[in-house]
PDB file of C-alpha atoms and ligand atoms in Angstrom:
ATOM      1  CA  UNK A   1      92.971  65.769 101.316  1.00 71.00           C
ATOM      2  CA  UNK A   2      92.611  66.812  97.625  1.00 76.00           C
ATOM      3  CA  UNK A   3      89.814  65.337  95.579  1.00 86.00           C
ATOM      4  CA  UNK A   4      91.426  63.457  92.670  1.00 94.00           C
ATOM      5  CA  UNK A   5      90.197  64.725  89.360  1.00 97.00           C
ATOM      6  CA  UNK A   6      90.848  64.087  85.679  1.00 98.00           C
ATOM      7  CA  UNK A   7      89.598  66.319  82.866  1.00 98.00           C
ATOM      8  CA  UNK A   8      90.107  65.590  79.164  1.00 98.00           C
ATOM      9  CA  UNK A   9      89.407  67.544  76.031  1.00 97.00           C
ATOM     10  CA  UNK A  10      88.909  66.295  72.503  1.00 96.00           C
ATOM     11  CA  UNK A  11      89.620  69.615  70.846  1.00 91.00           C
ATOM     12  CA  UNK A  12      88.138  73.076  70.543  1.00 89.00           C
ATOM     13  CA  UNK A  13      86.791  73.980  67.125  1.00 82.00           C
ATOM     14  CA  UNK A  14      83.788  73.195  65.062  1.00 81.00           C
ATOM     15  CA  UNK A  15      82.407  69.664  65.191  1.00 79.00           C
ATOM     16  CA  UNK A  16      80.597  69.310  61.900  1.00 77.00           C
ATOM     17  CA  UNK A  17      81.049  65.571  61.633  1.00 78.00           C
ATOM     18  CA  UNK A  18      78.073  63.232  61.154  1.00 84.00           C
ATOM     19  CA  UNK A  19      76.274  62.243  64.351  1.00 90.00           C
ATOM     20  CA  UNK A  20      77.697  58.726  64.431  1.00 92.00           C
ATOM     21  CA  UNK A  21      81.234  60.102  64.330  1.00 90.00           C
ATOM     22  CA  UNK A  22      80.502  62.508  67.167  1.00 92.00           C
ATOM     23  CA  UNK A  23      78.861  59.725  69.175  1.00 95.00           C
ATOM     24  CA  UNK A  24      81.902  57.523  68.660  1.00 95.00           C
ATOM     25  CA  UNK A  25      84.223  60.356  69.752  1.00 95.00           C
ATOM     26  CA  UNK A  26      82.085  60.873  72.882  1.00 97.00           C
ATOM     27  CA  UNK A  27      82.298  57.161  73.689  1.00 98.00           C
ATOM     28  CA  UNK A  28      86.047  57.215  73.093  1.00 98.00           C
ATOM     29  CA  UNK A  29      86.697  60.244  75.298  1.00 98.00           C
ATOM     30  CA  UNK A  30      84.523  58.712  78.046  1.00 98.00           C
ATOM     31  CA  UNK A  31      86.411  55.414  77.849  1.00 98.00           C
ATOM     32  CA  UNK A  32      89.702  57.350  77.901  1.00 98.00           C
ATOM     33  CA  UNK A  33      88.469  59.035  81.072  1.00 98.00           C
ATOM     34  CA  UNK A  34      87.668  55.716  82.746  1.00 97.00           C
ATOM     35  CA  UNK A  35      91.029  54.350  81.633  1.00 98.00           C
ATOM     36  CA  UNK A  36      92.856  57.401  83.018  1.00 98.00           C
ATOM     37  CA  UNK A  37      90.903  57.273  86.290  1.00 97.00           C
ATOM     38  CA  UNK A  38      92.164  53.736  86.898  1.00 96.00           C
ATOM     39  CA  UNK A  39      95.720  55.093  86.733  1.00 97.00           C
ATOM     40  CA  UNK A  40      94.757  58.030  88.934  1.00 96.00           C
ATOM     41  CA  UNK A  41      93.544  55.552  91.585  1.00 93.00           C
ATOM     42  CA  UNK A  42      96.579  53.323  91.549  1.00 91.00           C
ATOM     43  CA  UNK A  43      99.292  55.713  90.354  1.00 93.00           C
ATOM     44  CA  UNK A  44     100.015  59.380  89.805  1.00 97.00           C
ATOM     45  CA  UNK A  45      98.485  62.351  88.000  1.00 98.00           C
ATOM     46  CA  UNK A  46     101.309  62.010  85.457  1.00 98.00           C
ATOM     47  CA  UNK A  47     100.413  58.417  84.608  1.00 98.00           C
ATOM     48  CA  UNK A  48      96.715  59.289  84.429  1.00 98.00           C
ATOM     49  CA  UNK A  49      97.146  62.100  81.882  1.00 98.00           C
ATOM     50  CA  UNK A  50      99.573  60.104  79.717  1.00 98.00           C
ATOM     51  CA  UNK A  51      97.386  56.989  79.685  1.00 98.00           C
ATOM     52  CA  UNK A  52      94.214  58.975  78.970  1.00 98.00           C
ATOM     53  CA  UNK A  53      95.880  60.835  76.087  1.00 98.00           C
ATOM     54  CA  UNK A  54      97.420  57.616  74.690  1.00 98.00           C
ATOM     55  CA  UNK A  55      93.938  56.053  74.744  1.00 98.00           C
ATOM     56  CA  UNK A  56      92.566  58.976  72.727  1.00 98.00           C
ATOM     57  CA  UNK A  57      95.540  58.750  70.323  1.00 98.00           C
ATOM     58  CA  UNK A  58      94.677  55.080  69.714  1.00 98.00           C
ATOM     59  CA  UNK A  59      90.964  55.705  69.206  1.00 97.00           C
ATOM     60  CA  UNK A  60      91.412  57.331  65.778  1.00 95.00           C
ATOM     61  CA  UNK A  61      88.511  59.670  66.643  1.00 94.00           C
ATOM     62  CA  UNK A  62      90.682  62.696  67.296  1.00 95.00           C
ATOM     63  CA  UNK A  63      93.395  64.643  65.565  1.00 94.00           C
ATOM     64  CA  UNK A  64      96.181  62.889  67.462  1.00 97.00           C
ATOM     65  CA  UNK A  65      97.969  59.546  67.162  1.00 97.00           C
ATOM     66  CA  UNK A  66      96.112  57.304  64.687  1.00 96.00           C
ATOM     67  CA  UNK A  67      93.666  60.082  63.774  1.00 95.00           C
ATOM     68  CA  UNK A  68      96.376  62.643  62.991  1.00 96.00           C
ATOM     69  CA  UNK A  69      95.750  64.888  60.005  1.00 92.00           C
ATOM     70  CA  UNK A  70      98.154  65.296  57.084  1.00 92.00           C
ATOM     71  CA  UNK A  71     100.424  68.161  56.165  1.00 90.00           C
ATOM     72  CA  UNK A  72     100.358  69.776  52.737  1.00 85.00           C
ATOM     73  CA  UNK A  73     102.643  67.125  51.274  1.00 87.00           C
ATOM     74  CA  UNK A  74     100.612  64.279  52.743  1.00 90.00           C
ATOM     75  CA  UNK A  75     102.782  63.309  55.677  1.00 93.00           C
ATOM     76  CA  UNK A  76     102.007  63.102  59.380  1.00 96.00           C
ATOM     77  CA  UNK A  77     104.115  65.090  61.779  1.00 97.00           C
ATOM     78  CA  UNK A  78     102.859  65.068  65.335  1.00 98.00           C
ATOM     79  CA  UNK A  79     103.479  67.177  68.435  1.00 98.00           C
ATOM     80  CA  UNK A  80     102.962  66.236  72.074  1.00 98.00           C
ATOM     81  CA  UNK A  81     103.920  67.484  75.517  1.00 98.00           C
ATOM     82  CA  UNK A  82     103.687  66.313  79.104  1.00 98.00           C
ATOM     83  CA  UNK A  83     104.514  68.020  82.390  1.00 98.00           C
ATOM     84  CA  UNK A  84     104.628  66.737  85.951  1.00 98.00           C
ATOM     85  CA  UNK A  85     103.835  69.641  88.261  1.00 98.00           C
ATOM     86  CA  UNK A  86     105.366  67.901  91.287  1.00 96.00           C
ATOM     87  CA  UNK A  87     108.874  67.498  89.857  1.00 97.00           C
ATOM     88  CA  UNK A  88     108.481  70.333  87.320  1.00 96.00           C
ATOM     89  CA  UNK A  89     109.847  67.930  84.717  1.00 98.00           C
ATOM     90  CA  UNK A  90     108.762  68.300  81.100  1.00 98.00           C
ATOM     91  CA  UNK A  91     108.986  66.095  78.010  1.00 98.00           C
ATOM     92  CA  UNK A  92     107.859  67.176  74.567  1.00 98.00           C
ATOM     93  CA  UNK A  93     108.173  66.096  70.931  1.00 98.00           C
ATOM     94  CA  UNK A  94     107.790  68.227  67.832  1.00 98.00           C
ATOM     95  CA  UNK A  95     107.163  67.137  64.238  1.00 98.00           C
ATOM     96  CA  UNK A  96     107.688  63.459  65.014  1.00 98.00           C
ATOM     97  CA  UNK A  97     106.660  60.849  62.434  1.00 98.00           C
ATOM     98  CA  UNK A  98     107.595  57.530  63.993  1.00 98.00           C
ATOM     99  CA  UNK A  99     105.624  56.788  67.160  1.00 98.00           C
ATOM    100  CA  UNK A 100     102.028  55.645  67.267  1.00 98.00           C
ATOM    101  CA  UNK A 101     101.795  57.413  70.608  1.00 98.00           C
ATOM    102  CA  UNK A 102     103.723  60.693  70.609  1.00 98.00           C
ATOM    103  CA  UNK A 103     102.611  61.266  74.226  1.00 98.00           C
ATOM    104  CA  UNK A 104     104.532  58.140  75.303  1.00 98.00           C
ATOM    105  CA  UNK A 105     107.635  59.483  73.590  1.00 98.00           C
ATOM    106  CA  UNK A 106     107.149  62.775  75.448  1.00 98.00           C
ATOM    107  CA  UNK A 107     107.023  60.789  78.711  1.00 98.00           C
ATOM    108  CA  UNK A 108     110.250  58.961  77.793  1.00 98.00           C
ATOM    109  CA  UNK A 109     111.933  62.342  77.237  1.00 98.00           C
ATOM    110  CA  UNK A 110     110.637  63.561  80.606  1.00 98.00           C
ATOM    111  CA  UNK A 111     111.771  60.462  82.478  1.00 98.00           C
ATOM    112  CA  UNK A 112     114.924  59.342  80.718  1.00 97.00           C
ATOM    113  CA  UNK A 113     116.671  62.331  79.188  1.00 97.00           C
ATOM    114  CA  UNK A 114     118.046  65.648  80.397  1.00 97.00           C
ATOM    115  CA  UNK A 115     116.200  67.474  77.634  1.00 98.00           C
ATOM    116  CA  UNK A 116     112.807  69.094  77.375  1.00 98.00           C
ATOM    117  CA  UNK A 117     111.946  68.986  73.648  1.00 98.00           C
ATOM    118  CA  UNK A 118     113.159  66.682  70.874  1.00 98.00           C
ATOM    119  CA  UNK A 119     112.176  67.372  67.284  1.00 98.00           C
ATOM    120  CA  UNK A 120     111.972  65.597  63.927  1.00 98.00           C
ATOM    121  CA  UNK A 121     114.414  62.854  63.089  1.00 97.00           C
ATOM    122  CA  UNK A 122     116.046  62.982  66.537  1.00 98.00           C
ATOM    123  CA  UNK A 123     112.721  62.332  68.208  1.00 98.00           C
ATOM    124  CA  UNK A 124     111.986  59.525  65.739  1.00 98.00           C
ATOM    125  CA  UNK A 125     115.387  57.966  66.401  1.00 98.00           C
ATOM    126  CA  UNK A 126     114.744  57.908  70.156  1.00 98.00           C
ATOM    127  CA  UNK A 127     111.244  56.459  69.672  1.00 98.00           C
ATOM    128  CA  UNK A 128     112.628  53.634  67.570  1.00 98.00           C
ATOM    129  CA  UNK A 129     115.555  52.933  69.921  1.00 97.00           C
ATOM    130  CA  UNK A 130     113.230  52.868  72.916  1.00 97.00           C
ATOM    131  CA  UNK A 131     111.098  50.263  71.153  1.00 98.00           C
ATOM    132  CA  UNK A 132     107.976  52.417  71.007  1.00 98.00           C
ATOM    133  CA  UNK A 133     105.243  51.175  68.697  1.00 98.00           C
ATOM    134  CA  UNK A 134     105.515  52.466  65.142  1.00 98.00           C
ATOM    135  CA  UNK A 135     102.720  54.476  63.557  1.00 97.00           C
ATOM    136  CA  UNK A 136     100.864  52.498  60.856  1.00 96.00           C
ATOM    137  CA  UNK A 137      99.955  54.260  57.559  1.00 95.00           C
ATOM    138  CA  UNK A 138      97.071  56.768  57.681  1.00 94.00           C
ATOM    139  CA  UNK A 139      93.503  55.432  57.526  1.00 93.00           C
ATOM    140  CA  UNK A 140      91.438  55.569  54.323  1.00 94.00           C
ATOM    141  CA  UNK A 141      89.265  58.187  55.934  1.00 91.00           C
ATOM    142  CA  UNK A 142      92.221  60.525  56.554  1.00 92.00           C
ATOM    143  CA  UNK A 143      93.511  59.970  52.999  1.00 93.00           C
ATOM    144  CA  UNK A 144      90.053  60.672  51.545  1.00 94.00           C
ATOM    145  CA  UNK A 145      89.797  63.915  53.527  1.00 89.00           C
ATOM    146  CA  UNK A 146      93.289  64.916  52.458  1.00 88.00           C
ATOM    147  CA  UNK A 147      92.516  64.282  48.777  1.00 90.00           C
ATOM    148  CA  UNK A 148      89.355  66.372  49.012  1.00 89.00           C
ATOM    149  CA  UNK A 149      91.259  69.244  50.595  1.00 84.00           C
ATOM    150  CA  UNK A 150      94.094  69.072  48.072  1.00 81.00           C
ATOM    151  CA  UNK A 151      91.571  69.174  45.215  1.00 83.00           C
ATOM    152  CA  UNK A 152      89.968  72.287  46.721  1.00 81.00           C
ATOM    153  CA  UNK A 153      93.381  73.780  47.252  1.00 75.00           C
ATOM    154  CA  UNK A 154      94.364  73.206  43.615  1.00 73.00           C
ATOM    155  CA  UNK A 155      91.147  74.828  42.437  1.00 76.00           C
ATOM    156  CA  UNK A 156      91.975  77.884  44.519  1.00 73.00           C
ATOM    157  CA  UNK A 157      89.077  77.205  46.875  1.00 76.00           C
ATOM    158  CA  UNK A 158      91.427  77.169  49.832  1.00 70.00           C
ATOM    159  CA  UNK A 159      93.494  80.305  50.139  1.00 61.00           C
ATOM    160  CA  UNK A 160      96.196  78.673  52.176  1.00 53.00           C
ATOM    161  CA  UNK A 161      98.943  81.216  51.940  1.00 47.00           C
ATOM    162  CA  UNK A 162      96.575  84.059  52.759  1.00 56.00           C
ATOM    163  CA  UNK A 163      97.003  82.915  56.303  1.00 58.00           C
ATOM    164  CA  UNK A 164      96.747  79.487  57.778  1.00 57.00           C
ATOM    165  CA  UNK A 165      94.815  80.836  60.742  1.00 53.00           C
ATOM    166  CA  UNK A 166      91.938  81.629  58.405  1.00 58.00           C
ATOM    167  CA  UNK A 167      92.321  78.216  56.812  1.00 57.00           C
ATOM    168  CA  UNK A 168      92.150  76.402  60.107  1.00 56.00           C
ATOM    169  CA  UNK A 169      89.104  78.397  61.166  1.00 55.00           C
ATOM    170  CA  UNK A 170      87.457  77.527  57.866  1.00 57.00           C
ATOM    171  CA  UNK A 171      88.208  73.822  58.110  1.00 54.00           C
ATOM    172  CA  UNK A 172      87.267  73.737  61.746  1.00 50.00           C
ATOM    173  CA  UNK A 173      89.120  70.486  62.336  1.00 47.00           C
ATOM    174  CA  UNK A 174      90.759  71.077  65.643  1.00 56.00           C
ATOM    175  CA  UNK A 175      89.903  67.892  67.460  1.00 77.00           C
ATOM    176  CA  UNK A 176      93.235  67.526  69.182  1.00 88.00           C
ATOM    177  CA  UNK A 177      93.484  65.954  72.662  1.00 96.00           C
ATOM    178  CA  UNK A 178      94.632  66.976  76.135  1.00 98.00           C
ATOM    179  CA  UNK A 179      94.345  66.018  79.797  1.00 98.00           C
ATOM    180  CA  UNK A 180      94.874  67.582  83.225  1.00 98.00           C
ATOM    181  CA  UNK A 181      94.822  65.721  86.528  1.00 98.00           C
ATOM    182  CA  UNK A 182      95.125  66.110  90.273  1.00 98.00           C
ATOM    183  CA  UNK A 183      95.976  62.970  92.258  1.00 97.00           C
ATOM    184  CA  UNK A 184      95.333  62.070  95.892  1.00 94.00           C
ATOM    185  CA  UNK A 185      98.804  63.229  96.903  1.00 95.00           C
ATOM    186  CA  UNK A 186      98.037  66.691  95.529  1.00 96.00           C
ATOM    187  CA  UNK A 187     100.258  66.301  92.471  1.00 97.00           C
ATOM    188  CA  UNK A 188      99.174  67.960  89.232  1.00 98.00           C
ATOM    189  CA  UNK A 189     100.050  66.989  85.647  1.00 98.00           C
ATOM    190  CA  UNK A 190      99.057  67.805  82.091  1.00 98.00           C
ATOM    191  CA  UNK A 191      99.498  66.161  78.679  1.00 98.00           C
ATOM    192  CA  UNK A 192      98.580  67.101  75.110  1.00 98.00           C
ATOM    193  CA  UNK A 193      98.931  65.453  71.708  1.00 98.00           C
ATOM    194  CA  UNK A 194      98.055  66.541  68.181  1.00 97.00           C
ATOM    195  CA  UNK A 195      98.554  65.996  64.490  1.00 95.00           C
ATOM    196  CA  UNK A 196      98.565  69.796  64.133  1.00 92.00           C
ATOM    197  CA  UNK A 197      96.501  71.591  61.516  1.00 87.00           C
ATOM    198  CA  UNK A 198      95.436  70.295  58.078  1.00 84.00           C
ATOM    199  CA  UNK A 199      97.730  71.142  55.171  1.00 84.00           C
ATOM    200  CA  UNK A 200     100.376  72.651  57.422  1.00 87.00           C
ATOM    201  CA  UNK A 201     103.829  73.081  55.976  1.00 88.00           C
ATOM    202  CA  UNK A 202     106.221  70.243  56.768  1.00 91.00           C
ATOM    203  CA  UNK A 203     108.300  71.145  59.796  1.00 95.00           C
ATOM    204  CA  UNK A 204     105.574  73.318  61.304  1.00 94.00           C
ATOM    205  CA  UNK A 205     105.570  73.087  65.098  1.00 96.00           C
ATOM    206  CA  UNK A 206     102.429  74.070  66.969  1.00 95.00           C
ATOM    207  CA  UNK A 207     101.811  74.922  70.604  1.00 97.00           C
ATOM    208  CA  UNK A 208     101.519  71.355  71.885  1.00 97.00           C
ATOM    209  CA  UNK A 209     105.231  70.796  72.539  1.00 98.00           C
ATOM    210  CA  UNK A 210     105.791  74.331  73.871  1.00 98.00           C
ATOM    211  CA  UNK A 211     105.598  74.543  77.679  1.00 98.00           C
ATOM    212  CA  UNK A 212     103.602  77.556  78.808  1.00 98.00           C
ATOM    213  CA  UNK A 213     101.761  77.657  75.483  1.00 98.00           C
ATOM    214  CA  UNK A 214      99.997  74.321  74.896  1.00 98.00           C
ATOM    215  CA  UNK A 215     100.465  72.918  78.396  1.00 98.00           C
ATOM    216  CA  UNK A 216     101.795  73.601  81.880  1.00 98.00           C
ATOM    217  CA  UNK A 217     101.725  72.021  85.336  1.00 98.00           C
ATOM    218  CA  UNK A 218     103.261  73.134  88.627  1.00 98.00           C
ATOM    219  CA  UNK A 219     102.494  73.087  92.353  1.00 98.00           C
ATOM    220  CA  UNK A 220      99.228  75.041  91.981  1.00 98.00           C
ATOM    221  CA  UNK A 221      97.729  74.356  88.579  1.00 98.00           C
ATOM    222  CA  UNK A 222      97.735  72.109  85.484  1.00 98.00           C
ATOM    223  CA  UNK A 223      96.578  73.404  82.093  1.00 98.00           C
ATOM    224  CA  UNK A 224      96.084  71.955  78.588  1.00 98.00           C
ATOM    225  CA  UNK A 225      95.214  74.233  75.659  1.00 97.00           C
ATOM    226  CA  UNK A 226      93.777  73.517  72.222  1.00 95.00           C
ATOM    227  CA  UNK A 227      93.012  75.651  69.191  1.00 92.00           C
ATOM    228  CA  UNK A 228      95.209  77.388  66.668  1.00 90.00           C
ATOM    229  CA  UNK A 229      98.789  76.672  67.614  1.00 92.00           C
ATOM    230  CA  UNK A 230     100.089  79.953  66.204  1.00 91.00           C
ATOM    231  CA  UNK A 231      97.615  81.934  68.333  1.00 92.00           C
ATOM    232  CA  UNK A 232      98.393  79.856  71.415  1.00 95.00           C
ATOM    233  CA  UNK A 233     102.144  80.383  71.030  1.00 96.00           C
ATOM    234  CA  UNK A 234     101.617  84.130  70.679  1.00 95.00           C
ATOM    235  CA  UNK A 235      99.345  84.370  73.689  1.00 96.00           C
ATOM    236  CA  UNK A 236     100.920  81.788  76.044  1.00 98.00           C
ATOM    237  CA  UNK A 237      97.664  80.981  77.891  1.00 98.00           C
ATOM    238  CA  UNK A 238      99.005  78.119  79.997  1.00 98.00           C
ATOM    239  CA  UNK A 239     101.778  80.056  81.717  1.00 98.00           C
ATOM    240  CA  UNK A 240      99.537  83.125  82.043  1.00 98.00           C
ATOM    241  CA  UNK A 241      96.987  81.036  83.881  1.00 98.00           C
ATOM    242  CA  UNK A 242      99.642  79.724  86.264  1.00 98.00           C
ATOM    243  CA  UNK A 243     100.924  83.253  86.935  1.00 98.00           C
ATOM    244  CA  UNK A 244      97.438  84.536  87.757  1.00 98.00           C
ATOM    245  CA  UNK A 245      96.734  81.605  90.077  1.00 98.00           C
ATOM    246  CA  UNK A 246     100.097  82.179  91.804  1.00 98.00           C
ATOM    247  CA  UNK A 247      99.076  85.814  92.273  1.00 98.00           C
ATOM    248  CA  UNK A 248      95.992  84.678  94.155  1.00 98.00           C
ATOM    249  CA  UNK A 249      93.273  84.773  91.506  1.00 98.00           C
ATOM    250  CA  UNK A 250      90.866  81.834  91.511  1.00 98.00           C
ATOM    251  CA  UNK A 251      91.252  79.365  88.672  1.00 98.00           C
ATOM    252  CA  UNK A 252      87.908  80.364  87.161  1.00 98.00           C
ATOM    253  CA  UNK A 253      88.672  84.096  87.286  1.00 98.00           C
ATOM    254  CA  UNK A 254      92.123  83.427  85.779  1.00 98.00           C
ATOM    255  CA  UNK A 255      90.586  81.314  83.013  1.00 98.00           C
ATOM    256  CA  UNK A 256      87.990  83.980  82.191  1.00 98.00           C
ATOM    257  CA  UNK A 257      90.613  86.733  82.068  1.00 98.00           C
ATOM    258  CA  UNK A 258      92.794  84.739  79.695  1.00 98.00           C
ATOM    259  CA  UNK A 259      89.935  83.690  77.444  1.00 98.00           C
ATOM    260  CA  UNK A 260      88.878  87.351  77.180  1.00 98.00           C
ATOM    261  CA  UNK A 261      92.439  88.399  76.487  1.00 97.00           C
ATOM    262  CA  UNK A 262      93.003  85.848  73.695  1.00 96.00           C
ATOM    263  CA  UNK A 263      89.623  86.611  72.133  1.00 96.00           C
ATOM    264  CA  UNK A 264      90.316  90.353  72.204  1.00 96.00           C
ATOM    265  CA  UNK A 265      93.831  90.021  70.773  1.00 94.00           C
ATOM    266  CA  UNK A 266      93.319  87.177  68.288  1.00 91.00           C
ATOM    267  CA  UNK A 267      89.581  86.855  67.658  1.00 91.00           C
ATOM    268  CA  UNK A 268      86.915  84.229  68.157  1.00 92.00           C
ATOM    269  CA  UNK A 269      87.383  80.581  67.119  1.00 89.00           C
ATOM    270  CA  UNK A 270      90.971  80.477  68.262  1.00 91.00           C
ATOM    271  CA  UNK A 271      91.307  78.703  71.616  1.00 94.00           C
ATOM    272  CA  UNK A 272      89.982  76.403  74.314  1.00 96.00           C
ATOM    273  CA  UNK A 273      91.546  75.141  77.500  1.00 96.00           C
ATOM    274  CA  UNK A 274      91.013  72.943  80.521  1.00 98.00           C
ATOM    275  CA  UNK A 275      92.674  73.451  83.897  1.00 98.00           C
ATOM    276  CA  UNK A 276      92.602  72.071  87.427  1.00 98.00           C
ATOM    277  CA  UNK A 277      94.104  73.515  90.606  1.00 98.00           C
ATOM    278  CA  UNK A 278      95.440  71.810  93.708  1.00 96.00           C
ATOM    279  CA  UNK A 279      92.096  72.183  95.510  1.00 96.00           C
ATOM    280  CA  UNK A 280      90.298  70.259  92.787  1.00 96.00           C
ATOM    281  CA  UNK A 281      88.644  73.357  91.302  1.00 96.00           C
ATOM    282  CA  UNK A 282      88.492  73.362  87.528  1.00 97.00           C
ATOM    283  CA  UNK A 283      88.173  75.743  84.605  1.00 98.00           C
ATOM    284  CA  UNK A 284      86.878  74.748  81.162  1.00 98.00           C
ATOM    285  CA  UNK A 285      86.649  77.560  78.609  1.00 97.00           C
ATOM    286  CA  UNK A 286      86.669  78.072  74.838  1.00 96.00           C
ATOM    287  CA  UNK A 287      85.832  80.730  72.258  1.00 95.00           C
ATOM    288  CA  UNK A 288      85.228  78.246  69.428  1.00 93.00           C
ATOM    289  CA  UNK A 289      81.855  76.828  68.421  1.00 92.00           C
ATOM    290  CA  UNK A 290      82.434  73.579  70.301  1.00 93.00           C
ATOM    291  CA  UNK A 291      84.738  71.777  72.632  1.00 95.00           C
ATOM    292  CA  UNK A 292      84.485  68.108  73.549  1.00 96.00           C
ATOM    293  CA  UNK A 293      85.340  67.309  77.142  1.00 97.00           C
ATOM    294  CA  UNK A 294      85.213  64.525  79.695  1.00 98.00           C
ATOM    295  CA  UNK A 295      85.194  65.163  83.438  1.00 98.00           C
ATOM    296  CA  UNK A 296      85.836  62.557  86.087  1.00 97.00           C
ATOM    297  CA  UNK A 297      86.309  62.281  89.802  1.00 92.00           C
ATOM    298  CA  UNK A 298      85.815  58.958  91.590  1.00 83.00           C
ATOM    299  CA  UNK A 299      82.115  59.685  92.164  1.00 88.00           C
ATOM    300  CA  UNK A 300      81.086  61.651  89.050  1.00 94.00           C
ATOM    301  CA  UNK A 301      81.878  61.078  85.366  1.00 97.00           C
ATOM    302  CA  UNK A 302      80.592  62.455  82.109  1.00 98.00           C
ATOM    303  CA  UNK A 303      81.557  63.293  78.523  1.00 98.00           C
ATOM    304  CA  UNK A 304      79.971  66.160  76.588  1.00 97.00           C
ATOM    305  CA  UNK A 305      80.217  68.160  73.411  1.00 96.00           C
ATOM    306  CA  UNK A 306      79.951  71.720  74.725  1.00 96.00           C
ATOM    307  CA  UNK A 307      78.639  74.520  72.504  1.00 95.00           C
ATOM    308  CA  UNK A 308      79.438  78.215  72.775  1.00 91.00           C
ATOM    309  CA  UNK A 309      76.616  80.187  74.421  1.00 79.00           C
TER     310      UNK A 309
HETATM  311  N1  LIG B   1      96.819  73.334  68.884  1.00 81.00           N
HETATM  312  C1  LIG B   1      96.988  72.360  67.847  1.00 81.00           C
HETATM  313  C2  LIG B   1      97.976  72.873  66.845  1.00 81.00           C
HETATM  314  O1  LIG B   1      97.823  73.993  66.366  1.00 81.00           O
HETATM  315  C3  LIG B   1      95.737  72.027  67.134  1.00 81.00           C
HETATM  316  C4  LIG B   1      94.557  71.796  68.021  1.00 81.00           C
HETATM  317  O2  LIG B   1      94.556  72.125  69.193  1.00 81.00           O
HETATM  318  O3  LIG B   1      93.579  71.258  67.514  1.00 81.00           O
HETATM  319  O4  LIG B   1      98.883  72.162  66.506  1.00 81.00           O
END
């Protein structure tokens, strides 16, 4: 009998926020965990990851849903993905502006369409037609942060077009969200949601809607990645981890090998990921300064801001 398990992340990067903001994010990720665990008890791994991610989207503490960052022209375009390892069905949305909860739109695509990824206006159209809640305007805090960044950008203090990877490392604002779960029937699922990276070009699509890059779930393993989308798409950590586990490597060995590989190929401060296998073993790894996580089985629960050793 598998031991049901839910693991969440609140982004790999550099948490430089004031203590009260970090404390609020820790409370929010812990509450998201408890919320997701209720669905894990009564429902499936798929429901648990979607509900936990939707809770984090609504909290405003993370770069997803209400807390989504703004692109260079001040708009929000969000990505999300969800995969049910049992049915191997996937739903993902790219550069969507309409829904308050992009992860719920991803679930609609998984359950009700024959497609895998919908992007832009098509995704927004479906969200509206399905009666999903509409995203309210960005908070004052997000607008203030955006204005500060644009000012710096105009003064040449942000060298955006020298490479947005460097920019994202510099800003260190990668507090995106993700979840992986194993339920009591041995089914695995993963979900991710993000506003992307600050000052991205409109139309930019990160790793979060790309199966095998930002997320994956199958019969043996569920994975959710976070970090620089461009690096994650190039290195495909989620599908690599599944392949290694299918070849017989343990989940922790597979995770270590992939973290080493991405760090060697793309440098430090680029990636973090969480994974669970069908035996309830987990892997949590990152090469950034921090990663916020929450871990929960029915008898043990905690939320932590992890720091790189
Ligand atoms: N991976 C996300 C993206 O690049 C950002 C993050 O994980 O924080 O869109």
